[in-house]
Amino acid sequence: MGVVIESFVWEPTSSVFAFFLLSTFLSIFLLPYFAKGRTFGTFDHAVSSSFARFQRWFLAIYTLSSVMEGIWSVYGESELASYGVSKESTVSYLCVGYSTSLVLGPLLGVLSDLIGQKRICLLYCVLHFVVGVWKRITMSPSAWFANVCLSLAGLVHSFGFETWLVVEHEKQSQRNDSLNETFWLMTFLESASLIGGQVLANWLADGNVQSGVALSATASLFLSVVAIVCIVRTAKEPVKTLPLRDYSAAFYAYVLGDKRIWFLGTAQACLQFSTAVFWILWAPTIVADGREVNLGLIYPCFLGSRMLGSTVFPWLMSGQSFLRLEDCLVYIYAILAVVFSIVAYDYQEISTLIVLFCLYHGFAGLVLPLLARLRTMYVPNELRGGMISLSQIPANAAILFCLIQRGYSDKIENSTMMALSSVSLFSASGCIYLLRRWGKLPHQDWHKL
């Protein structure tokens, strides 16, 4: 008599997605009723019509750029595996990407401050256009060239659009409320766009990775052209930038010469490092016990958590919290560190891991707009791109070190990388605490360059 073994694929239930959808909806639409005495969004009549128009165009462009990021985030190891690329070669391609970010990242940040944010955002779209053309023509993994271009595009995405927003906000002398609102909307729309990009890429692939890459390249070409047209139409005025000599002197005085910027930059780098470690290890960690898992349905849960976390930011800004924002960051970083500590200490059940990872992304969705607001408080807008790119150097160096030690030498385990992420997040909590104790100068004094 034969024994039939039923296969079971673990996947989140529909109630999980309903929870994120309902919670996000309630968090957004209940805010105006509880935040008395405050106005938000289109109800804020203090926002000029010109900035409101720019804000709408900017968010549309940022959404398009995030969809392009989401399309290519679906492919990766699956694309390389479809062409027979070994895991060792896959690690080398990752190292190429992070090496590019490590070497060229600071230069791109300084370049964005010198030539203007409109041009650097156009460069982002051009890079995606080039990748789309290359993948469409070659029909091969072309990982070296594509990784370099996508790594550069990811760098520009991390600072170019935010800097463009704050420069335009300052130029039109708007209230900080409108800027804070746009910060959390950027995180919210980016997460939603990444989910949309995943849906689009999976629909185009339809079980065939190579044909999906070709069709996704066509979609990326179309989206990049639309984004280029929107950027050109939105930003018509020339941007005044500092000469190189004045920029160098200001950067040394207001960024390199201030310990508070070092604390803030370290906190940013620690979050970037832990997030990169998560995206590298989340799938191997979940399937470590050999069970089949539907990773495609788990991925939206993380981004849904980040969307929900970003909606908490306007609640904090509306005065519903008894803590200062810096105090909130201290505790949030500590919670994120504890989450990684639990994962690093011992293997957990799949459901427990999903809950922990969703907690991480939920709090990360709150941290991102909080850090953007702190950058507005401490960093001059004229130096913002260079400061953000400079803070990414230690994160990219740490990620590259872990990839080499894990992928080539096999000297460290996945749990060790998780533990390092936990230590970095505890360090970030300490940096924010020190930043709060040091205080800050008045906002206007930071911009007398």
Coordinates of C-alpha atoms in Angstrom, one line a residue:
M1 CA 0.0 0.0 0.0
G2 CA 1.5 3.3 -1.1
V3 CA 1.8 6.4 1.0
V4 CA 0.6 9.7 -0.5
I5 CA 2.4 12.8 0.8
E6 CA 0.5 15.9 0.2
S7 CA 2.5 19.0 -0.6
F8 CA 1.8 22.2 1.3
V9 CA 2.8 25.6 0.2
W10 CA 2.7 28.2 3.0
E11 CA 1.3 31.6 2.0
P12 CA -0.4 34.4 3.9
T13 CA -4.2 34.4 4.1
S14 CA -6.4 36.9 2.5
S15 CA -7.2 38.4 5.9
V16 CA -3.6 39.6 6.2
F17 CA -4.0 41.8 3.1
A18 CA -7.5 42.9 4.3
F19 CA -5.9 44.0 7.6
F20 CA -3.2 46.2 5.9
L21 CA -5.7 47.7 3.5
L22 CA -8.3 48.5 6.1
S23 CA -5.7 49.8 8.7
T24 CA -4.1 52.0 6.1
F25 CA -7.5 53.4 5.0
L26 CA -8.6 54.2 8.5
S27 CA -5.2 55.8 9.4
I28 CA -5.4 58.2 6.5
F29 CA -9.1 59.1 6.6
L30 CA -9.5 59.4 10.4
L31 CA -6.5 61.7 10.7
P32 CA -8.4 65.0 9.9
Y33 CA -11.1 64.2 12.5
F34 CA -8.6 63.6 15.4
A35 CA -6.0 66.3 14.4
K36 CA -8.1 69.3 15.4
G37 CA -6.8 72.7 14.5
R38 CA -4.6 71.3 11.7
T39 CA -5.2 71.2 8.0
F40 CA -3.8 68.7 5.6
G41 CA -3.2 68.3 1.9
T42 CA -5.6 70.1 -0.4
F43 CA -7.4 71.6 2.6
D44 CA -4.3 73.7 3.6
H45 CA -5.1 77.0 1.9
A46 CA -1.7 78.4 3.0
V47 CA -0.1 76.3 0.2
S48 CA 0.2 78.3 -3.0
S49 CA -1.4 77.1 -6.2
S50 CA 2.0 76.9 -8.0
F51 CA 3.5 74.7 -5.3
A52 CA 0.4 72.5 -5.1
R53 CA 0.7 72.0 -8.8
F54 CA 4.3 71.2 -8.5
Q55 CA 3.6 68.8 -5.7
R56 CA 1.1 66.9 -7.7
W57 CA 3.4 66.6 -10.7
F58 CA 6.3 65.7 -8.4
L59 CA 4.4 62.9 -6.8
A60 CA 3.3 61.6 -10.2
I61 CA 6.9 61.5 -11.4
Y62 CA 8.1 59.9 -8.2
T63 CA 5.5 57.2 -8.5
L64 CA 6.6 56.5 -12.1
S65 CA 10.2 56.2 -11.0
S66 CA 9.3 53.9 -8.1
V67 CA 7.3 51.7 -10.5
M68 CA 10.4 51.4 -12.7
E69 CA 12.4 50.3 -9.6
G70 CA 9.7 47.8 -8.7
I71 CA 9.7 46.2 -12.2
W72 CA 13.4 45.3 -12.0
S73 CA 13.3 44.3 -8.3
V74 CA 11.2 41.3 -9.3
Y75 CA 14.0 39.9 -11.5
G76 CA 17.4 39.2 -10.1
E77 CA 18.6 35.8 -9.3
S78 CA 15.6 34.3 -11.2
E79 CA 16.7 36.1 -14.4
L80 CA 20.3 35.0 -14.0
A81 CA 19.2 31.4 -13.1
S82 CA 17.1 31.2 -16.3
Y83 CA 20.4 31.8 -18.3
G84 CA 22.3 29.2 -16.2
V85 CA 24.3 31.7 -14.2
S86 CA 25.8 30.1 -11.0
K87 CA 25.3 31.4 -7.5
E88 CA 28.9 32.4 -7.3
S89 CA 28.5 34.6 -10.4
T90 CA 25.3 36.0 -8.9
V91 CA 27.2 37.1 -5.8
S92 CA 29.9 38.7 -8.0
Y93 CA 27.2 40.7 -9.8
L94 CA 25.9 41.9 -6.5
C95 CA 29.4 42.9 -5.5
V96 CA 29.7 44.9 -8.8
G97 CA 26.5 46.8 -8.0
Y98 CA 27.6 47.7 -4.5
S99 CA 31.1 48.5 -5.6
T100 CA 29.7 51.0 -8.1
S101 CA 27.5 52.6 -5.4
L102 CA 30.5 52.8 -3.1
V103 CA 32.8 54.5 -5.6
L104 CA 30.5 56.7 -7.7
G105 CA 27.8 57.4 -5.0
P106 CA 29.5 60.4 -3.4
L107 CA 30.3 61.9 -6.8
L108 CA 26.7 61.6 -7.9
G109 CA 25.5 63.3 -4.8
V110 CA 27.9 66.3 -5.2
L111 CA 27.1 66.4 -8.9
S112 CA 23.4 66.7 -8.1
D113 CA 24.1 69.7 -5.9
L114 CA 26.3 71.4 -8.5
I115 CA 24.2 70.8 -11.7
G116 CA 20.8 70.9 -10.2
Q117 CA 18.2 68.3 -9.2
K118 CA 16.2 68.5 -12.4
R119 CA 19.2 67.2 -14.4
I120 CA 20.1 64.5 -11.9
C121 CA 16.4 63.2 -12.0
L122 CA 16.6 63.2 -15.7
L123 CA 19.7 61.1 -15.4
Y124 CA 17.7 58.6 -13.4
C125 CA 15.2 58.2 -16.2
V126 CA 17.9 58.0 -18.8
L127 CA 19.6 55.2 -17.0
H128 CA 16.4 53.2 -16.9
F129 CA 15.9 54.0 -20.6
V130 CA 19.4 52.7 -21.4
V131 CA 18.8 49.5 -19.3
G132 CA 15.5 48.9 -21.1
V133 CA 17.1 49.4 -24.6
W134 CA 20.1 47.1 -23.6
K135 CA 17.9 44.3 -22.3
R136 CA 15.6 44.6 -25.3
I137 CA 18.4 44.4 -27.8
T138 CA 20.8 41.9 -26.3
M139 CA 18.2 39.5 -24.8
S140 CA 20.9 38.2 -22.4
P141 CA 21.5 38.7 -18.7
S142 CA 24.1 41.4 -19.4
A143 CA 24.4 41.6 -15.6
W144 CA 27.6 43.7 -15.5
F145 CA 26.3 46.6 -17.5
A146 CA 22.7 46.4 -16.2
N147 CA 23.8 46.2 -12.6
V148 CA 26.0 49.3 -12.9
C149 CA 23.2 51.3 -14.5
L150 CA 20.5 50.1 -12.0
S151 CA 22.9 50.7 -9.1
L152 CA 23.5 54.3 -10.3
A153 CA 19.8 54.8 -10.8
G154 CA 19.1 53.5 -7.3
L155 CA 21.5 56.0 -5.9
V156 CA 19.9 58.9 -7.7
H157 CA 16.5 57.7 -6.5
S158 CA 17.7 57.8 -2.9
F159 CA 18.6 61.5 -2.9
G160 CA 17.7 63.2 -6.2
F161 CA 14.0 63.5 -5.9
E162 CA 13.9 64.4 -2.2
T163 CA 16.5 67.2 -2.8
W164 CA 14.5 68.4 -5.8
L165 CA 11.4 68.7 -3.6
V166 CA 13.0 70.6 -0.7
V167 CA 14.8 73.0 -3.1
E168 CA 11.6 73.8 -4.8
H169 CA 9.8 74.1 -1.5
E170 CA 12.4 76.6 -0.2
K171 CA 12.4 78.6 -3.5
Q172 CA 8.6 79.1 -3.2
S173 CA 8.8 79.9 0.6
Q174 CA 6.2 77.4 1.7
R175 CA 5.2 76.2 5.1
N176 CA 6.9 73.1 6.5
D177 CA 3.6 71.4 6.8
S178 CA 3.3 70.9 3.1
L179 CA 6.9 69.5 3.0
N180 CA 6.2 67.1 5.8
E181 CA 3.1 65.9 4.1
T182 CA 5.0 65.2 0.9
F183 CA 7.7 63.2 2.8
W184 CA 5.3 60.6 4.1
L185 CA 3.4 60.5 0.8
M186 CA 6.7 59.7 -1.0
T187 CA 7.2 56.7 1.3
F188 CA 3.6 55.6 0.9
L189 CA 3.5 56.0 -2.9
E190 CA 6.9 54.3 -3.3
S191 CA 5.7 51.2 -1.4
A192 CA 2.5 51.1 -3.4
S193 CA 4.5 51.6 -6.6
L194 CA 6.8 48.7 -5.8
I195 CA 3.8 46.5 -5.3
G196 CA 2.4 47.7 -8.6
G197 CA 5.8 47.1 -10.3
Q198 CA 5.8 43.5 -9.0
V199 CA 2.3 42.9 -10.2
L200 CA 3.1 44.3 -13.7
A201 CA 6.4 42.3 -14.0
N202 CA 4.7 39.1 -12.9
W203 CA 1.8 39.6 -15.3
L204 CA 4.3 40.3 -18.2
A205 CA 6.4 37.3 -17.3
D206 CA 3.4 34.8 -17.1
G207 CA 5.7 31.9 -16.1
N208 CA 8.5 32.7 -18.6
V209 CA 11.3 34.8 -17.1
Q210 CA 13.1 35.6 -20.3
S211 CA 10.0 36.8 -22.2
G212 CA 9.0 38.7 -19.0
V213 CA 12.3 40.5 -19.0
A214 CA 11.9 41.6 -22.6
L215 CA 8.3 42.8 -22.0
S216 CA 9.4 44.5 -18.8
A217 CA 12.2 46.3 -20.7
T218 CA 9.5 47.7 -23.1
A219 CA 7.4 48.8 -20.1
S220 CA 10.5 50.4 -18.5
L221 CA 11.2 52.3 -21.8
F222 CA 7.7 53.6 -21.9
L223 CA 7.7 54.7 -18.3
S224 CA 11.1 56.4 -18.5
V225 CA 10.0 58.4 -21.6
V226 CA 6.8 59.5 -19.8
A227 CA 8.9 60.5 -16.7
I228 CA 11.3 62.5 -18.8
V229 CA 8.5 64.4 -20.5
C230 CA 6.9 65.1 -17.1
I231 CA 10.2 66.3 -15.6
V232 CA 10.9 68.6 -18.5
R233 CA 7.4 70.0 -18.4
T234 CA 7.5 70.5 -14.6
A235 CA 10.8 72.2 -14.0
K236 CA 11.3 74.8 -16.7
E237 CA 13.3 77.4 -14.7
P238 CA 17.1 77.1 -14.4
V239 CA 18.3 76.1 -11.0
K240 CA 21.0 78.4 -9.4
T241 CA 23.7 76.3 -7.8
L242 CA 26.9 77.2 -5.9
P243 CA 30.3 77.4 -7.7
L244 CA 32.6 74.4 -6.9
R245 CA 34.9 76.5 -4.6
D246 CA 32.0 77.9 -2.6
Y247 CA 30.3 74.5 -2.4
S248 CA 33.5 72.8 -1.1
A249 CA 33.9 75.4 1.6
A250 CA 30.3 75.2 2.6
F251 CA 30.3 71.4 2.6
Y252 CA 33.3 71.3 4.9
A253 CA 31.9 73.9 7.3
Y254 CA 28.2 72.7 7.5
V255 CA 28.5 68.9 6.9
L256 CA 32.0 67.6 7.6
G257 CA 32.7 70.1 10.4
D258 CA 29.5 69.4 12.4
K259 CA 29.2 66.4 14.7
R260 CA 25.4 66.6 14.5
I261 CA 25.5 65.8 10.8
W262 CA 27.8 62.9 11.5
F263 CA 25.3 61.5 14.0
L264 CA 22.4 61.9 11.5
G265 CA 24.4 60.4 8.7
T266 CA 25.4 57.4 10.8
A267 CA 21.8 56.7 11.7
Q268 CA 20.9 56.8 8.0
A269 CA 23.7 54.5 7.1
C270 CA 22.7 52.0 9.7
L271 CA 19.1 51.8 8.4
Q272 CA 20.4 51.4 4.9
F273 CA 22.7 48.6 5.9
S274 CA 20.0 46.7 7.8
T275 CA 17.5 47.1 5.0
A276 CA 20.0 45.7 2.5
V277 CA 20.8 42.8 4.7
F278 CA 17.1 42.1 5.0
W279 CA 16.4 42.1 1.3
I280 CA 19.4 39.7 0.7
L281 CA 18.5 37.3 3.5
W282 CA 14.7 37.4 4.0
A283 CA 13.9 34.6 1.4
P284 CA 16.7 32.2 2.6
T285 CA 15.7 32.8 6.2
I286 CA 12.0 32.0 5.6
V287 CA 12.7 28.8 3.6
A288 CA 15.5 27.6 5.9
D289 CA 13.5 24.6 7.1
G290 CA 12.9 23.3 3.6
R291 CA 9.1 24.0 3.4
E292 CA 7.7 25.5 0.3
V293 CA 6.7 29.1 0.6
N294 CA 4.9 31.4 -1.8
L295 CA 7.4 34.3 -1.6
G296 CA 5.5 36.3 -4.2
L297 CA 2.6 36.8 -1.8
I298 CA 4.8 37.5 1.2
Y299 CA 6.7 40.4 -0.5
P300 CA 3.5 42.6 -0.7
C301 CA 3.0 42.1 3.0
F302 CA 6.3 43.8 3.8
L303 CA 5.5 46.8 1.5
G304 CA 2.0 47.0 2.9
S305 CA 3.5 47.2 6.4
R306 CA 5.7 50.1 5.2
M307 CA 2.7 51.8 3.7
L308 CA 0.9 51.5 7.0
G309 CA 3.9 52.7 9.0
S310 CA 4.3 55.8 6.8
T311 CA 0.7 56.9 7.6
V312 CA 1.6 57.1 11.3
F313 CA 4.0 60.1 10.5
P314 CA 1.2 62.7 10.0
W315 CA -0.3 61.5 13.3
L316 CA 3.0 62.4 15.1
M317 CA 3.2 65.7 13.3
S318 CA -0.4 66.6 14.3
G319 CA 0.6 66.6 18.0
Q320 CA -1.0 63.3 18.9
S321 CA 2.3 62.0 20.4
F322 CA 3.6 63.0 23.8
L323 CA 7.2 62.4 22.6
R324 CA 9.5 64.6 20.6
L325 CA 10.3 63.2 17.1
E326 CA 13.9 62.5 18.0
D327 CA 12.8 60.5 21.1
C328 CA 10.4 58.5 18.8
L329 CA 13.4 57.7 16.6
V330 CA 15.5 56.5 19.5
Y331 CA 12.8 54.0 20.5
I332 CA 12.0 53.0 17.0
Y333 CA 15.6 52.2 16.1
A334 CA 15.8 50.1 19.4
I335 CA 12.7 48.2 18.4
L336 CA 14.1 47.5 14.9
A337 CA 17.3 46.2 16.6
V338 CA 15.4 43.9 18.8
V339 CA 13.5 42.5 15.8
F340 CA 16.8 41.6 14.1
S341 CA 18.2 40.2 17.4
I342 CA 15.3 37.8 17.6
V343 CA 15.8 36.6 14.1
A344 CA 19.6 36.3 14.5
Y345 CA 19.3 34.4 17.9
D346 CA 17.3 31.4 16.7
Y347 CA 15.2 30.2 13.9
Q348 CA 11.5 31.0 14.2
E349 CA 8.4 29.6 12.7
I350 CA 7.4 31.1 9.3
S351 CA 4.5 32.9 10.7
T352 CA 6.6 34.4 13.5
L353 CA 9.3 35.5 11.0
I354 CA 6.6 37.2 8.8
V355 CA 5.3 39.1 11.8
L356 CA 8.8 40.2 12.8
F357 CA 9.7 41.3 9.2
C358 CA 6.4 43.1 8.9
L359 CA 7.1 44.9 12.1
Y360 CA 10.5 45.9 10.8
H361 CA 9.0 47.4 7.6
G362 CA 6.2 49.1 9.4
F363 CA 8.6 51.0 11.7
A364 CA 11.0 51.6 8.7
G365 CA 8.1 53.2 6.9
L366 CA 7.8 55.6 9.8
V367 CA 11.6 56.2 10.1
L368 CA 12.0 57.3 6.5
P369 CA 9.9 60.5 6.6
L370 CA 11.2 61.2 10.1
L371 CA 14.8 61.1 8.8
A372 CA 13.8 63.3 5.9
R373 CA 12.4 65.9 8.3
L374 CA 15.6 65.8 10.4
R375 CA 17.6 66.4 7.2
T376 CA 15.5 69.4 6.5
M377 CA 16.2 70.7 10.1
Y378 CA 20.0 70.1 10.0
V379 CA 21.3 70.0 6.4
P380 CA 21.3 73.0 4.1
N381 CA 19.3 72.2 1.0
E382 CA 22.2 73.2 -1.2
L383 CA 24.3 70.4 0.3
R384 CA 21.6 67.8 0.8
G385 CA 22.5 65.5 -2.1
G386 CA 26.2 65.3 -1.1
M387 CA 25.3 64.7 2.5
I388 CA 22.9 61.8 1.7
S389 CA 25.3 60.2 -0.7
L390 CA 28.2 60.6 1.7
S391 CA 26.3 58.8 4.5
Q392 CA 25.8 55.8 2.2
I393 CA 29.5 55.1 2.0
P394 CA 29.8 53.1 5.2
A395 CA 26.6 51.2 4.5
N396 CA 27.7 50.2 1.0
A397 CA 31.2 49.2 2.3
A398 CA 29.7 47.1 5.1
I399 CA 27.3 45.3 2.6
L400 CA 30.1 44.7 0.2
F401 CA 32.3 43.2 3.1
C402 CA 29.4 40.9 4.1
L403 CA 28.8 39.7 0.6
I404 CA 32.5 38.9 0.1
Q405 CA 32.8 37.1 3.5
R406 CA 29.5 35.2 3.0
G407 CA 29.5 34.6 -0.7
Y408 CA 33.1 33.8 -1.4
S409 CA 34.9 32.9 1.8
D410 CA 31.9 31.5 3.6
K411 CA 33.4 32.9 6.9
I412 CA 30.2 34.3 8.3
E413 CA 26.7 32.9 8.6
N414 CA 23.3 34.5 7.8
S415 CA 22.7 34.8 11.5
T416 CA 25.9 36.8 11.9
M417 CA 24.8 39.3 9.3
M418 CA 21.5 39.7 11.1
A419 CA 23.4 40.2 14.3
L420 CA 25.5 42.9 12.7
S421 CA 22.4 44.6 11.5
S422 CA 21.0 44.5 15.0
V423 CA 24.2 46.1 16.4
S424 CA 24.1 48.8 13.7
L425 CA 20.5 49.7 14.6
F426 CA 21.3 49.9 18.3
S427 CA 24.2 52.2 17.3
A428 CA 21.8 54.3 15.3
S429 CA 19.5 54.7 18.3
G430 CA 22.5 56.0 20.3
C431 CA 23.4 58.4 17.5
I432 CA 19.9 59.9 17.5
Y433 CA 20.0 60.2 21.3
L434 CA 23.3 62.1 21.0
L435 CA 21.8 64.2 18.2
R436 CA 19.0 65.2 20.5
R437 CA 21.3 66.2 23.3
W438 CA 23.4 68.3 21.0
G439 CA 20.4 70.2 19.8
K440 CA 20.4 72.4 16.7
L441 CA 20.9 76.0 15.5
P442 CA 18.0 78.0 14.2
H443 CA 16.9 76.9 10.8
Q444 CA 17.7 80.2 9.0
D445 CA 21.3 80.2 10.2
W446 CA 22.0 76.9 8.4
H447 CA 21.2 78.3 5.0
K448 CA 23.4 81.4 5.0
L449 CA 25.9 80.0 2.6

